[in-house]
Amino acid sequence: MNAITPLLALPAPRSQCRARYDLRNVSPRQYAEITHELYLEGSLRWDEYQWVGFPSELHPDYDLTIGALTGERADPDRPRDMLAAMENHVDFIRRYAPPNERASFWRAERALDVLRRQTEPRWS
């Protein structure tokens, strides 16, 4: 009788658990590209993309408007916590939006939920 030689078994490849995007450390320019990609793939609807997809630092008149008020020049390539910036933006809208915009505010909250999900660990 021939003895059966056991097969060598290799361990299964390990998947990595990581976030799809690190929105807590990304530049406004990279953030705009990410949100545009989320819009193109259908994760964000057009109305939601309009609420969260356009960082103010990318506006050509930033230094003359917001920058003049804050004393900071636009630096769209410096990484920062863009998720926190959008959370603050949505919170500001929630508190101070005119009554006619409050009816559509759920879109901004849903868009923020989509952004938060991008930072959650997932298996790859």
Coordinates of C-alpha atoms in Angstrom, one line a residue, residues 16-102:
Q16 CA -6.6 44.0 5.9
C17 CA -9.1 46.0 7.8
R18 CA -8.8 49.6 6.8
A19 CA -10.9 52.6 5.9
R20 CA -11.6 53.3 2.3
Y21 CA -10.6 57.0 2.7
D22 CA -8.9 58.8 5.5
L23 CA -11.0 62.0 5.5
R24 CA -9.5 63.0 8.9
N25 CA -6.1 63.6 7.1
V26 CA -6.8 64.9 3.6
S27 CA -6.3 68.1 1.7
P28 CA -9.4 70.1 0.5
R29 CA -8.3 69.3 -3.1
Q30 CA -8.1 65.6 -2.4
Y31 CA -11.4 65.8 -0.6
A32 CA -13.0 67.4 -3.6
E33 CA -11.7 64.5 -5.8
I34 CA -13.0 61.9 -3.3
T35 CA -16.5 63.4 -3.1
H36 CA -16.6 63.7 -6.9
E37 CA -15.7 60.0 -7.1
L38 CA -18.5 59.2 -4.6
Y39 CA -20.9 61.2 -6.7
L40 CA -19.8 59.4 -10.0
E41 CA -20.1 55.9 -8.4
G42 CA -23.6 56.8 -7.1
S43 CA -22.8 56.9 -3.3
L44 CA -23.7 60.6 -3.3
R45 CA -26.7 62.0 -5.1
W46 CA -26.3 65.3 -6.9
D47 CA -28.2 67.3 -4.3
E48 CA -26.0 65.7 -1.5
Y49 CA -22.9 66.3 -3.5
Q50 CA -23.8 70.0 -3.8
W51 CA -24.0 70.2 0.1
V52 CA -20.6 68.7 0.9
G53 CA -18.6 68.3 -2.3
F54 CA -17.1 71.8 -2.7
P55 CA -14.6 72.9 0.0
S56 CA -14.6 76.7 0.2
E57 CA -10.8 76.9 0.0
L58 CA -11.0 75.9 -3.6
H59 CA -13.0 79.0 -4.5
P60 CA -10.8 81.5 -6.4
D61 CA -12.0 84.4 -4.2
Y62 CA -11.4 82.6 -0.9
D63 CA -8.6 84.9 0.2
L64 CA -10.8 88.0 -0.5
T65 CA -13.8 86.7 1.3
I66 CA -13.5 84.0 4.0
G67 CA -9.7 84.4 4.2
A68 CA -10.1 88.2 4.7
L69 CA -12.4 87.5 7.7
T70 CA -10.3 84.7 9.3
G71 CA -6.9 86.2 8.4
E72 CA -5.8 82.9 6.8
R73 CA -4.9 82.4 3.2
A74 CA -6.3 79.4 1.2
D75 CA -4.0 76.4 1.4
P76 CA -6.0 73.7 -0.5
D77 CA -3.1 71.2 -0.6
R78 CA -2.5 71.1 3.2
P79 CA -4.0 68.0 4.8
R80 CA -6.5 68.5 7.6
D81 CA -9.6 66.9 9.2
M82 CA -12.0 67.4 6.3
L83 CA -14.7 65.2 7.9
A84 CA -14.7 67.5 11.0
A85 CA -14.9 70.5 8.8
M86 CA -17.9 69.1 7.0
E87 CA -19.5 68.1 10.3
N88 CA -19.1 71.7 11.5
H89 CA -20.4 73.0 8.2
V90 CA -23.5 70.8 8.4
D91 CA -24.0 71.8 12.1
F92 CA -23.8 75.5 11.1
I93 CA -26.4 74.9 8.4
R94 CA -28.6 73.0 10.8
R95 CA -28.6 76.0 13.2
Y96 CA -28.7 78.9 10.9
A97 CA -30.3 77.8 7.6
P98 CA -33.3 79.9 6.5
P99 CA -36.7 78.1 6.9
N100 CA -37.0 77.4 3.2
E101 CA -33.8 75.4 3.1
R102 CA -34.5 73.3 6.2

